[in-house]
Amino acid sequence: MRQKDDKIEIASNIKENKAYMEKRLGMDVSFDLGFREVIILKRKVHVYYLTGLCDSLIIQDLLKELVNLNDHESNSKKLPEIIENRLLHQQVESVKTMDESVDQVLSGLIVVFIDGERFAYVVDVRHYPGRTPEEPDTERVIRGSRDGYTENIIENTALTRRRLRDARLRHEMLKVGERSKTDVCVSYVKDIADEGLVHLIKKKIQEIEIDGISMADKTIEEFIIDRKWNPYPLVRYTERPDVAANHLLEGHVLILVDTSPSAIILPTTFFHHLQHAEEYRQAPAIGTFVRWIRFLAILASMYLLPLWLLFVLDPTILPKALAFIGPNEEGNIPITIQIVMAVIGIEFLRMAAIHTPTPLSTSMGLIAAVLIGQIAIDVGMFSPEVILYVSISAIGSYVTPSYELSVANKVVNIIMVIFTGLFGAIGFVIGITLHIIYLVNLKSIKTPYLWPFLPFNPKAMLQIIFRIPVPYSNSRPSIVHPKNNYRQPIKK
C-alpha cells in the first residue's frame, strides 16, 4: 500500500486491503462487522458492511446480483464498469483511500473491493434503527402537524425539505469526532442566509477537535458558543420541522446532528425562546393574547418571588389595597429561607418526575402536593403564602417554551431572592439591574441577545409584542443580515 498525504491508498492486491481492514476494524473480534468474498469472472471481490446498519435483504440482493454476473458476462477487463452498472442503488461512488473505506463502513454503507483495482465502490444502503416521526412532548400544539424530528439525520433533512421544496435549500454534511465520526448537517437557504454567518458556523464546526460527541448537539453547542459558563441559552432547540423551516426562511442556519432529535437554530435572541408554534396556529388576535399571557407568566417566574419578598420585608411600600398578600403566619423559619427551600423542593419534584415511571408519577405528585405540602404548613415550616407564590412562579417556568431558558430563569430567581433577603429594596434593585446588564452584554454568534429591545428596533419589537398577520409580515429580521430582505414579492 502507498501512503499519500497521511492517507493510505487502496492497493491493487486485494489481500493487502483485506489485511488492513481486518487489523483496523478488528473483524475477528467485532461480531457486527460483515464480510463476504465472491469470485466474479475469476477475480476476487470483497464486500464489507455492518450488520446492524444495513438491511440484510439488500445485502443478499446485492450479493446475488454480483454472483449472477458469472452467468451473463465474460469480459473480465471491464469488470469494474460491469459491477458499477449492477449496483442498482441510490448512491454509488468510488473512494481511493483505506481511511475513507473504513469511515464509510462504520457509517453503515457497503464497501466493495475488486482485485486488481486501486479504488473501491461505496454503496449507500444504510438503515439506521430508530422511531417514527411523532409530535415532540415539549412543543405540542392543538392544531398543526404531529410529526417531529427523530434520531435519524437522513429523516430529519427529509422532513425539512418536505416543507421547503426550494432548489436553493442546502444541506452540507460534515463529520465531527476523531473516533465517533458523527454526521453533522448545516442547513440554510442559499439566497437568504448571510454567507459570513454560514462560513463562521461551518468554520467553528470544522475546528472541533475531540474524540467523539456522544452527547450530540449539546457538545456542538458548547464548542460553537464562546461563553461556556453562561446559564442562558444562546442557541434555540426545536424538534418541530415547521418551526425549523420557518427560521430557515427568516435567514437562520440550522445544525442537525445524527442521533439527536433536536435541531439547533442560530443565531437566536432572548425573545426567540419565548415563541411557540401555538401562537401561529391561532388567529392573530388569539395568538397575541396567548403571547401576552406567556410573557406575564415568564415575568412571574423571574420577578414574582423577590418582589413579594420585598413587600414582606418592607410592608410600608405596599399599598393598603394589597395588604392581604403579606403572610398572616410567618412560620418558624425566615421567609427568605422558606422561599429558597420551597424552590429547591419543587426542583426535587421535577427531577423525581423525570426519573419516575409514568404510572407512578401521578401518585408521586399527589403525595407531594397533599401530604408534604400540607404537613409542612401545619408544622410551621412554610407559610401558606410561600407555597402559593412559589407555585405561581413554578407554573410560570413551566409555561416558558424553552426548557433551557426556564432553568436559567430559576437560577436568576433564586439569586434575586437572596439579594432581596440580604439587602432589602437595594438588593432587589441591584439584582434586577445586574440581570438586565448581563443580558444586554450577551451575544449569540455576534447577535445582541436582547434585540430588538436593546438595541431598539421599533418595527421588530412590534413583531415581538403582537402576533402580526402573515400577509403583513413582508420582511425578514434584520439581525440575521439576510441577502433577500423581502419574504413576499413586491407588487408593482
Short mmCIF file of C-alpha atoms in Angstrom, two decimals:
data_model
loop_
_atom_site.label_atom_id
_atom_site.label_comp_id
_atom_site.label_asym_id
_atom_site.label_seq_id
_atom_site.Cartn_x
_atom_site.Cartn_y
_atom_site.Cartn_z
CA MET A 1 0.00 0.00 0.00
CA ARG A 2 1.15 3.54 -0.79
CA GLN A 3 0.74 6.44 1.61
CA LYS A 4 -0.21 9.87 0.31
CA ASP A 5 -0.99 12.94 2.38
CA ASP A 6 -1.09 10.84 5.58
CA LYS A 7 -3.74 8.61 3.98
CA ILE A 8 -3.15 5.05 2.85
CA GLU A 9 -4.24 4.41 -0.72
CA ILE A 10 -6.15 1.31 -1.75
CA ALA A 11 -3.78 -1.39 -3.03
CA SER A 12 -4.29 -3.27 -6.29
CA ASN A 13 -3.66 -6.51 -4.36
CA ILE A 14 -6.93 -7.29 -2.63
CA LYS A 15 -5.16 -9.39 0.03
CA GLU A 16 -3.39 -6.30 1.33
CA ASN A 17 -6.70 -4.47 1.57
CA LYS A 18 -8.23 -7.36 3.47
CA ALA A 19 -5.34 -7.48 5.93
CA TYR A 20 -5.68 -3.75 6.58
CA MET A 21 -9.46 -3.97 7.10
CA GLU A 22 -9.11 -6.91 9.48
CA LYS A 23 -6.47 -5.12 11.55
CA ARG A 24 -8.16 -1.70 11.56
CA LEU A 25 -11.72 -2.86 12.17
CA GLY A 26 -10.97 -5.88 14.35
CA MET A 27 -13.13 -8.15 12.26
CA ASP A 28 -12.11 -11.21 14.24
CA VAL A 29 -13.44 -9.57 17.42
CA SER A 30 -16.48 -7.46 16.47
CA PHE A 31 -19.44 -9.67 15.61
CA ASP A 32 -21.38 -6.95 13.79
CA LEU A 33 -18.80 -6.45 11.03
CA GLY A 34 -19.83 -8.44 7.98
CA PHE A 35 -17.55 -9.71 5.20
CA ARG A 36 -18.14 -11.79 2.08
CA GLU A 37 -15.72 -12.88 -0.64
CA VAL A 38 -17.13 -13.84 -4.05
CA ILE A 39 -15.41 -14.84 -7.29
CA ILE A 40 -16.63 -12.92 -10.33
CA LEU A 41 -15.11 -13.67 -13.75
CA LYS A 42 -12.15 -15.33 -11.99
CA ARG A 43 -11.42 -12.20 -9.92
CA LYS A 44 -11.95 -11.80 -6.18
CA VAL A 45 -14.48 -9.26 -4.95
CA HIS A 46 -14.74 -8.39 -1.24
CA VAL A 47 -17.84 -6.89 0.35
CA TYR A 48 -17.74 -5.21 3.80
CA TYR A 49 -20.74 -3.98 5.81
CA LEU A 50 -22.17 -3.50 9.31
CA THR A 51 -24.99 -5.93 10.07
CA GLY A 52 -26.79 -3.52 12.42
CA LEU A 53 -26.92 -0.58 9.99
CA CYS A 54 -27.61 -2.41 6.71
CA ASP A 55 -30.78 -4.25 5.78
CA SER A 56 -29.90 -7.95 5.37
CA LEU A 57 -32.28 -8.31 2.41
CA ILE A 58 -30.45 -5.56 0.50
CA ILE A 59 -27.11 -7.23 1.17
CA GLN A 60 -28.47 -10.56 -0.08
CA ASP A 61 -29.84 -8.96 -3.25
CA LEU A 62 -26.53 -7.20 -3.89
CA LEU A 63 -24.51 -10.43 -3.49
CA LYS A 64 -26.98 -12.32 -5.67
CA GLU A 65 -26.68 -9.68 -8.39
CA LEU A 66 -22.88 -9.85 -8.29
CA VAL A 67 -22.76 -13.66 -8.44
CA ASN A 68 -25.17 -13.71 -11.40
CA LEU A 69 -22.58 -11.79 -13.43
CA ASN A 70 -20.74 -15.10 -13.94
CA ASP A 71 -23.68 -16.36 -15.97
CA HIS A 72 -24.20 -13.27 -18.13
CA GLU A 73 -20.81 -11.57 -18.57
CA SER A 74 -17.46 -12.73 -19.92
CA ASN A 75 -15.20 -9.65 -20.29
CA SER A 76 -13.18 -9.59 -17.06
CA LYS A 77 -11.23 -6.49 -18.18
CA LYS A 78 -14.39 -4.40 -17.87
CA LEU A 79 -15.37 -5.95 -14.54
CA PRO A 80 -15.34 -2.61 -12.59
CA GLU A 81 -17.69 -0.97 -15.09
CA ILE A 82 -19.94 -4.01 -15.09
CA ILE A 83 -20.13 -4.11 -11.29
CA GLU A 84 -20.86 -0.39 -11.09
CA ASN A 85 -23.76 -0.81 -13.50
CA ARG A 86 -25.15 -3.70 -11.48
CA LEU A 87 -25.07 -1.82 -8.15
CA LEU A 88 -28.68 -0.72 -8.52
CA HIS A 89 -28.90 1.63 -5.55
CA GLN A 90 -29.49 5.33 -4.97
CA GLN A 91 -25.91 6.44 -4.36
CA VAL A 92 -22.78 4.69 -5.60
CA GLU A 93 -19.41 6.42 -5.56
CA SER A 94 -15.76 5.41 -5.60
CA VAL A 95 -13.08 6.04 -2.95
CA LYS A 96 -9.32 5.72 -3.30
CA THR A 97 -8.07 5.55 0.29
CA MET A 98 -8.44 2.96 3.02
CA ASP A 99 -9.35 5.62 5.59
CA GLU A 100 -12.40 6.62 3.56
CA SER A 101 -13.34 2.98 3.15
CA VAL A 102 -13.20 2.36 6.90
CA ASP A 103 -15.21 5.50 7.66
CA GLN A 104 -17.91 4.53 5.16
CA VAL A 105 -18.25 1.02 6.54
CA LEU A 106 -18.61 2.36 10.08
CA SER A 107 -21.22 4.84 8.83
CA GLY A 108 -23.43 1.98 7.64
CA LEU A 109 -22.50 1.87 3.94
CA ILE A 110 -21.35 -1.14 1.90
CA VAL A 111 -17.80 -1.08 0.52
CA VAL A 112 -16.87 -3.28 -2.46
CA PHE A 113 -13.20 -4.03 -3.31
CA ILE A 114 -12.19 -5.55 -6.66
CA ASP A 115 -8.92 -7.44 -7.06
CA GLY A 116 -6.51 -5.51 -9.29
CA GLU A 117 -8.23 -2.12 -8.86
CA ARG A 118 -6.92 0.80 -6.81
CA PHE A 119 -10.35 2.03 -5.76
CA ALA A 120 -13.46 0.72 -4.04
CA TYR A 121 -17.16 1.26 -4.61
CA VAL A 122 -19.26 2.67 -1.76
CA VAL A 123 -22.97 1.84 -1.82
CA ASP A 124 -25.29 3.88 0.40
CA VAL A 125 -27.88 1.43 1.74
CA ARG A 126 -27.69 2.36 5.41
CA HIS A 127 -30.75 1.78 7.51
CA TYR A 128 -30.45 3.44 10.91
CA PRO A 129 -32.60 1.95 13.66
CA GLY A 130 -34.95 4.46 15.25
CA ARG A 131 -38.50 5.56 15.96
CA THR A 132 -41.02 7.04 13.58
CA PRO A 133 -41.61 10.83 13.49
CA GLU A 134 -44.01 11.89 16.24
CA GLU A 135 -45.05 15.13 17.89
CA PRO A 136 -42.47 16.41 20.41
CA ASP A 137 -43.66 16.30 24.02
CA THR A 138 -42.33 19.79 24.82
CA GLU A 139 -43.73 21.54 21.71
CA ARG A 140 -47.28 20.27 21.42
CA VAL A 141 -49.93 22.29 19.60
CA ILE A 142 -53.70 22.00 19.47
CA ARG A 143 -53.75 22.42 15.70
CA GLY A 144 -50.85 21.64 13.43
CA SER A 145 -48.62 18.85 12.23
CA ARG A 146 -47.93 15.91 14.51
CA ASP A 147 -44.55 14.90 13.08
CA GLY A 148 -41.23 15.76 14.66
CA TYR A 149 -37.54 15.16 14.22
CA THR A 150 -36.10 11.77 15.14
CA GLU A 151 -32.62 10.47 15.90
CA ASN A 152 -32.07 9.76 12.17
CA ILE A 153 -30.36 12.68 10.43
CA ILE A 154 -31.50 11.46 6.99
CA GLU A 155 -35.15 11.55 8.06
CA ASN A 156 -34.66 14.96 9.65
CA THR A 157 -33.29 16.56 6.48
CA ALA A 158 -36.18 14.98 4.55
CA LEU A 159 -38.76 16.42 6.99
CA THR A 160 -37.23 19.87 6.47
CA ARG A 161 -37.09 19.58 2.69
CA ARG A 162 -40.70 18.40 2.61
CA ARG A 163 -41.66 21.86 3.88
CA LEU A 164 -39.11 23.76 1.79
CA ARG A 165 -39.07 22.40 -1.76
CA ASP A 166 -36.62 25.08 -2.78
CA ALA A 167 -33.69 24.25 -5.03
CA ARG A 168 -31.64 26.76 -3.03
CA LEU A 169 -32.01 24.86 0.26
CA ARG A 170 -28.61 23.43 1.16
CA HIS A 171 -27.79 20.51 3.47
CA GLU A 172 -23.99 20.38 3.91
CA MET A 173 -22.74 17.28 5.70
CA LEU A 174 -19.68 17.44 7.96
CA LYS A 175 -18.08 14.85 10.25
CA VAL A 176 -17.06 15.58 13.84
CA GLY A 177 -15.10 13.40 16.23
CA GLU A 178 -11.88 11.56 15.59
CA ARG A 179 -13.43 8.32 16.84
CA SER A 180 -17.19 8.84 16.61
CA LYS A 181 -17.20 10.30 13.04
CA THR A 182 -20.63 11.78 13.81
CA ASP A 183 -22.56 13.29 10.90
CA VAL A 184 -23.36 16.98 11.38
CA CYS A 185 -25.55 18.77 8.83
CA VAL A 186 -25.52 22.54 8.32
CA SER A 187 -28.78 23.67 6.66
CA TYR A 188 -29.54 27.06 5.14
CA VAL A 189 -31.24 28.70 2.16
CA LYS A 190 -28.50 29.89 -0.17
CA ASP A 191 -30.04 33.15 -1.38
CA ILE A 192 -31.35 34.14 2.08
CA ALA A 193 -28.77 33.22 4.73
CA ASP A 194 -25.78 35.50 5.18
CA GLU A 195 -22.65 33.91 3.69
CA GLY A 196 -20.50 35.20 6.54
CA LEU A 197 -22.80 33.56 9.10
CA VAL A 198 -22.77 30.23 7.25
CA HIS A 199 -18.99 30.34 6.86
CA LEU A 200 -18.48 31.18 10.55
CA ILE A 201 -20.67 28.30 11.74
CA LYS A 202 -19.03 25.80 9.38
CA LYS A 203 -15.59 27.00 10.43
CA LYS A 204 -16.39 26.55 14.13
CA ILE A 205 -17.66 23.02 13.49
CA GLN A 206 -14.64 22.07 11.37
CA GLU A 207 -12.29 23.33 14.08
CA ILE A 208 -13.76 20.99 16.70
CA GLU A 209 -11.08 18.63 17.97
CA ILE A 210 -12.48 15.83 20.10
CA ASP A 211 -12.53 12.05 20.02
CA GLY A 212 -16.32 11.77 19.99
CA ILE A 213 -19.57 13.68 20.57
CA SER A 214 -21.74 11.08 22.27
CA MET A 215 -23.91 13.90 23.68
CA ALA A 216 -24.50 15.08 20.11
CA ASP A 217 -25.97 18.57 19.69
CA LYS A 218 -25.12 19.78 23.21
CA THR A 219 -21.43 19.12 22.60
CA ILE A 220 -21.59 21.00 19.29
CA GLU A 221 -23.26 23.94 21.04
CA GLU A 222 -20.54 24.17 23.69
CA PHE A 223 -17.84 24.30 21.02
CA ILE A 224 -19.65 26.97 18.99
CA ILE A 225 -20.70 29.27 21.86
CA ASP A 226 -17.94 31.35 23.42
CA ARG A 227 -19.40 31.85 26.91
CA LYS A 228 -19.14 28.37 28.36
CA TRP A 229 -20.41 29.12 31.89
CA ASN A 230 -23.34 31.28 30.83
CA PRO A 231 -26.65 29.85 32.17
CA TYR A 232 -28.77 31.43 29.43
CA PRO A 233 -29.31 29.50 26.17
CA LEU A 234 -27.58 31.20 23.23
CA VAL A 235 -28.98 28.72 20.71
CA ARG A 236 -32.54 27.54 20.28
CA TYR A 237 -33.50 23.89 20.13
CA THR A 238 -36.55 22.64 18.31
CA GLU A 239 -37.92 19.23 17.41
CA ARG A 240 -40.59 20.62 15.07
CA PRO A 241 -39.76 20.68 11.33
CA ASP A 242 -42.26 23.51 10.72
CA VAL A 243 -40.52 25.73 13.28
CA ALA A 244 -37.13 24.90 11.76
CA ALA A 245 -38.35 25.62 8.21
CA ASN A 246 -39.81 28.96 9.30
CA HIS A 247 -36.45 30.01 10.76
CA LEU A 248 -34.69 28.96 7.55
CA LEU A 249 -36.98 31.32 5.64
CA GLU A 250 -36.03 34.10 8.04
CA GLY A 251 -32.34 33.63 7.29
CA HIS A 252 -31.24 31.49 10.22
CA VAL A 253 -28.92 28.49 9.98
CA LEU A 254 -29.81 25.02 11.29
CA ILE A 255 -27.44 22.42 12.70
CA LEU A 256 -28.68 18.82 12.68
CA VAL A 257 -26.63 16.18 14.49
CA ASP A 258 -27.08 12.48 13.88
CA THR A 259 -28.57 10.60 16.91
CA SER A 260 -30.27 13.79 18.15
CA PRO A 261 -33.96 14.65 17.57
CA SER A 262 -33.32 18.38 18.08
CA ALA A 263 -32.25 21.00 15.56
CA ILE A 264 -30.05 23.89 16.67
CA ILE A 265 -31.16 27.30 15.38
CA LEU A 266 -28.52 30.03 15.03
CA PRO A 267 -28.36 32.86 15.82
CA THR A 268 -31.08 33.41 18.41
CA THR A 269 -32.11 36.12 20.86
CA PHE A 270 -33.86 36.08 24.22
CA PHE A 271 -37.21 36.63 22.51
CA HIS A 272 -36.77 33.65 20.19
CA HIS A 273 -37.01 31.45 23.29
CA LEU A 274 -40.37 32.99 24.17
CA GLN A 275 -42.06 31.99 20.91
CA HIS A 276 -44.25 28.93 20.50
CA ALA A 277 -45.78 27.34 17.43
CA GLU A 278 -49.25 27.51 19.01
CA GLU A 279 -49.30 31.30 18.56
CA TYR A 280 -49.05 30.88 14.79
CA ARG A 281 -51.71 28.15 14.68
CA GLN A 282 -54.36 30.51 16.09
CA ALA A 283 -55.93 33.74 14.80
CA PRO A 284 -53.61 36.76 15.17
CA ALA A 285 -55.73 38.25 17.96
CA ILE A 286 -55.80 34.97 19.88
CA GLY A 287 -52.10 34.43 19.19
CA THR A 288 -51.35 37.88 20.61
CA PHE A 289 -53.44 37.14 23.71
CA VAL A 290 -51.65 33.83 24.27
CA ARG A 291 -48.30 35.56 23.80
CA TRP A 292 -49.11 38.23 26.41
CA ILE A 293 -50.21 35.60 28.91
CA ARG A 294 -46.97 33.74 28.28
CA PHE A 295 -44.89 36.90 28.77
CA LEU A 296 -46.71 37.56 32.05
CA ALA A 297 -46.02 34.02 33.26
CA ILE A 298 -42.32 34.28 32.35
CA LEU A 299 -42.00 37.60 34.19
CA ALA A 300 -43.65 35.96 37.21
CA SER A 301 -41.16 33.10 37.08
CA MET A 302 -38.29 35.60 37.34
CA TYR A 303 -39.50 38.50 39.49
CA LEU A 304 -42.62 37.48 41.45
CA LEU A 305 -40.81 35.87 44.40
CA PRO A 306 -38.22 38.62 45.01
CA LEU A 307 -40.94 41.28 44.59
CA TRP A 308 -43.25 39.57 47.10
CA LEU A 309 -40.32 39.08 49.49
CA LEU A 310 -39.58 42.80 49.24
CA PHE A 311 -43.18 43.59 50.28
CA VAL A 312 -42.89 41.16 53.18
CA LEU A 313 -39.63 42.69 54.43
CA ASP A 314 -40.83 46.28 53.99
CA PRO A 315 -44.65 46.44 54.26
CA THR A 316 -44.56 50.25 54.16
CA ILE A 317 -44.07 50.26 50.38
CA LEU A 318 -47.12 48.03 49.91
CA PRO A 319 -50.40 49.86 49.12
CA LYS A 320 -53.17 49.33 51.66
CA ALA A 321 -55.36 47.76 48.98
CA LEU A 322 -52.77 44.98 48.61
CA ALA A 323 -52.09 44.43 52.28
CA PHE A 324 -53.73 40.99 52.10
CA ILE A 325 -50.84 39.50 50.13
CA GLY A 326 -48.50 39.57 53.11
CA PRO A 327 -48.05 36.41 55.21
CA ASN A 328 -50.52 36.09 58.06
CA GLU A 329 -48.34 33.44 59.68
CA GLU A 330 -44.61 33.72 59.14
CA GLY A 331 -43.76 30.27 60.48
CA ASN A 332 -40.66 29.23 62.43
CA ILE A 333 -38.19 29.83 59.57
CA PRO A 334 -37.31 33.20 57.98
CA ILE A 335 -39.31 33.91 54.82
CA THR A 336 -36.19 34.13 52.63
CA ILE A 337 -35.04 30.67 53.65
CA GLN A 338 -38.59 29.33 53.22
CA ILE A 339 -38.68 30.56 49.62
CA VAL A 340 -35.27 29.08 48.79
CA MET A 341 -36.23 25.76 50.39
CA ALA A 342 -39.57 25.67 48.56
CA VAL A 343 -37.94 26.41 45.18
CA ILE A 344 -35.37 23.68 45.75
CA GLY A 345 -38.16 21.33 46.85
CA ILE A 346 -40.02 21.90 43.57
CA GLU A 347 -36.80 21.10 41.71
CA PHE A 348 -36.65 17.84 43.69
CA LEU A 349 -40.15 17.01 42.48
CA ARG A 350 -39.31 17.91 38.87
CA MET A 351 -36.24 15.69 38.86
CA ALA A 352 -38.16 12.88 40.55
CA ALA A 353 -40.90 13.13 37.91
CA ILE A 354 -38.33 12.73 35.13
CA HIS A 355 -36.90 9.56 36.66
CA THR A 356 -40.20 8.11 37.88
CA PRO A 357 -42.09 5.66 35.63
CA THR A 358 -45.19 7.26 34.12
CA PRO A 359 -47.76 5.12 36.02
CA LEU A 360 -46.19 6.23 39.33
CA SER A 361 -45.61 9.92 38.55
CA THR A 362 -49.26 10.86 39.22
CA SER A 363 -49.19 9.17 42.61
CA MET A 364 -45.91 10.91 43.43
CA GLY A 365 -47.41 14.31 42.55
CA LEU A 366 -50.42 13.71 44.80
CA ILE A 367 -48.21 12.65 47.68
CA ALA A 368 -46.01 15.72 47.27
CA ALA A 369 -48.89 18.20 46.94
CA VAL A 370 -51.33 16.83 49.54
CA LEU A 371 -49.14 15.26 52.20
CA ILE A 372 -45.78 17.01 52.10
CA GLY A 373 -47.11 20.49 51.31
CA GLN A 374 -49.95 20.45 53.85
CA ILE A 375 -47.86 18.88 56.60
CA ALA A 376 -45.08 21.43 56.02
CA ILE A 377 -47.61 24.21 56.58
CA ASP A 378 -49.15 22.52 59.64
CA VAL A 379 -45.80 22.08 61.42
CA GLY A 380 -44.83 25.70 60.73
CA MET A 381 -42.02 25.04 58.28
CA PHE A 382 -43.71 27.02 55.46
CA SER A 383 -46.34 29.72 55.49
CA PRO A 384 -49.30 29.19 53.11
CA GLU A 385 -48.38 32.32 51.13
CA VAL A 386 -44.90 30.97 50.41
CA ILE A 387 -46.38 27.82 48.93
CA LEU A 388 -48.81 29.91 46.86
CA TYR A 389 -46.27 32.29 45.31
CA VAL A 390 -43.61 29.64 44.79
CA SER A 391 -46.24 27.56 42.97
CA ILE A 392 -47.20 30.51 40.73
CA SER A 393 -43.52 31.09 39.95
CA ALA A 394 -43.07 27.39 39.15
CA ILE A 395 -46.08 27.42 36.81
CA GLY A 396 -44.55 30.42 35.04
CA SER A 397 -41.35 28.46 34.46
CA TYR A 398 -43.35 25.56 33.01
CA VAL A 399 -45.16 27.96 30.68
CA THR A 400 -41.80 29.08 29.26
CA PRO A 401 -41.49 27.38 25.81
CA SER A 402 -37.73 26.89 26.10
CA TYR A 403 -36.74 24.43 28.83
CA GLU A 404 -33.19 25.84 28.86
CA LEU A 405 -34.50 29.38 29.40
CA SER A 406 -36.84 28.27 32.20
CA VAL A 407 -33.95 26.69 34.13
CA ALA A 408 -31.80 29.81 33.65
CA ASN A 409 -34.67 31.98 34.92
CA LYS A 410 -34.94 29.78 38.03
CA VAL A 411 -31.27 30.35 38.80
CA VAL A 412 -31.75 34.12 38.41
CA ASN A 413 -34.90 33.91 40.55
CA ILE A 414 -33.04 32.29 43.46
CA ILE A 415 -30.16 34.77 43.21
CA MET A 416 -32.53 37.76 43.31
CA VAL A 417 -34.42 36.27 46.26
CA ILE A 418 -31.13 36.00 48.15
CA PHE A 419 -30.14 39.58 47.18
CA THR A 420 -33.53 40.90 48.32
CA GLY A 421 -33.44 38.89 51.55
CA LEU A 422 -29.97 40.20 52.44
CA PHE A 423 -30.21 43.84 51.36
CA GLY A 424 -33.93 44.61 51.04
CA ALA A 425 -35.04 47.15 48.43
CA ILE A 426 -31.46 47.99 47.49
CA GLY A 427 -30.72 44.32 46.84
CA PHE A 428 -33.88 43.98 44.74
CA VAL A 429 -32.96 46.96 42.55
CA ILE A 430 -29.32 45.85 42.24
CA GLY A 431 -30.40 42.30 41.35
CA ILE A 432 -32.72 43.41 38.54
CA THR A 433 -30.15 45.91 37.24
CA LEU A 434 -27.35 43.34 37.15
CA HIS A 435 -29.69 40.86 35.46
CA ILE A 436 -30.58 43.29 32.65
CA ILE A 437 -26.95 44.40 32.21
CA TYR A 438 -25.87 40.77 31.99
CA LEU A 439 -28.47 40.01 29.31
CA VAL A 440 -27.51 43.16 27.36
CA ASN A 441 -23.87 42.02 27.22
CA LEU A 442 -24.73 38.54 25.94
CA LYS A 443 -24.30 37.74 22.25
CA SER A 444 -25.25 34.70 20.21
CA ILE A 445 -22.85 34.42 17.25
CA LYS A 446 -22.25 38.19 17.29
CA THR A 447 -26.01 38.83 17.68
CA PRO A 448 -27.21 41.04 20.61
CA TYR A 449 -29.21 38.83 22.95
CA LEU A 450 -31.91 41.39 23.78
CA TRP A 451 -32.52 42.54 20.21
CA PRO A 452 -34.91 44.16 19.21
CA PHE A 453 -35.36 45.64 22.72
CA LEU A 454 -31.69 46.63 23.01
CA PRO A 455 -30.56 47.84 20.52
CA PHE A 456 -34.10 49.06 19.96
CA ASN A 457 -35.81 48.29 16.66
CA PRO A 458 -39.43 49.55 16.76
CA LYS A 459 -40.67 47.53 13.78
CA ALA A 460 -39.14 44.28 15.02
CA MET A 461 -40.30 45.00 18.59
CA LEU A 462 -43.83 45.34 17.28
CA GLN A 463 -43.49 41.82 15.82
CA ILE A 464 -42.48 40.59 19.28
CA ILE A 465 -45.34 42.23 21.19
CA PHE A 466 -48.05 41.38 18.67
CA ARG A 467 -48.63 38.32 16.50
CA ILE A 468 -48.79 40.18 13.21
CA PRO A 469 -50.89 38.55 10.43
CA VAL A 470 -48.67 36.77 7.92
CA PRO A 471 -49.73 38.90 4.88
CA TYR A 472 -48.35 41.96 6.70
CA SER A 473 -45.07 40.26 7.65
CA ASN A 474 -43.17 41.02 4.48
CA SER A 475 -39.64 41.47 5.79
CA ARG A 476 -37.13 39.13 7.38
CA PRO A 477 -35.47 40.02 10.72
CA SER A 478 -32.54 42.33 10.00
CA ILE A 479 -30.48 40.88 12.84
CA VAL A 480 -29.51 37.84 10.71
CA HIS A 481 -28.46 40.08 7.78
CA PRO A 482 -30.43 38.19 5.11
CA LYS A 483 -29.43 38.58 1.46
CA ASN A 484 -33.07 38.86 0.44
CA ASN A 485 -34.95 41.01 2.93
CA TYR A 486 -38.45 40.58 1.46
CA ARG A 487 -40.41 37.42 2.18
CA GLN A 488 -43.02 38.11 -0.48
CA PRO A 489 -42.77 39.64 -3.97
CA ILE A 490 -43.28 43.37 -4.15
CA LYS A 491 -46.44 44.26 -6.04
CA LYS A 492 -45.83 46.58 -8.96
#
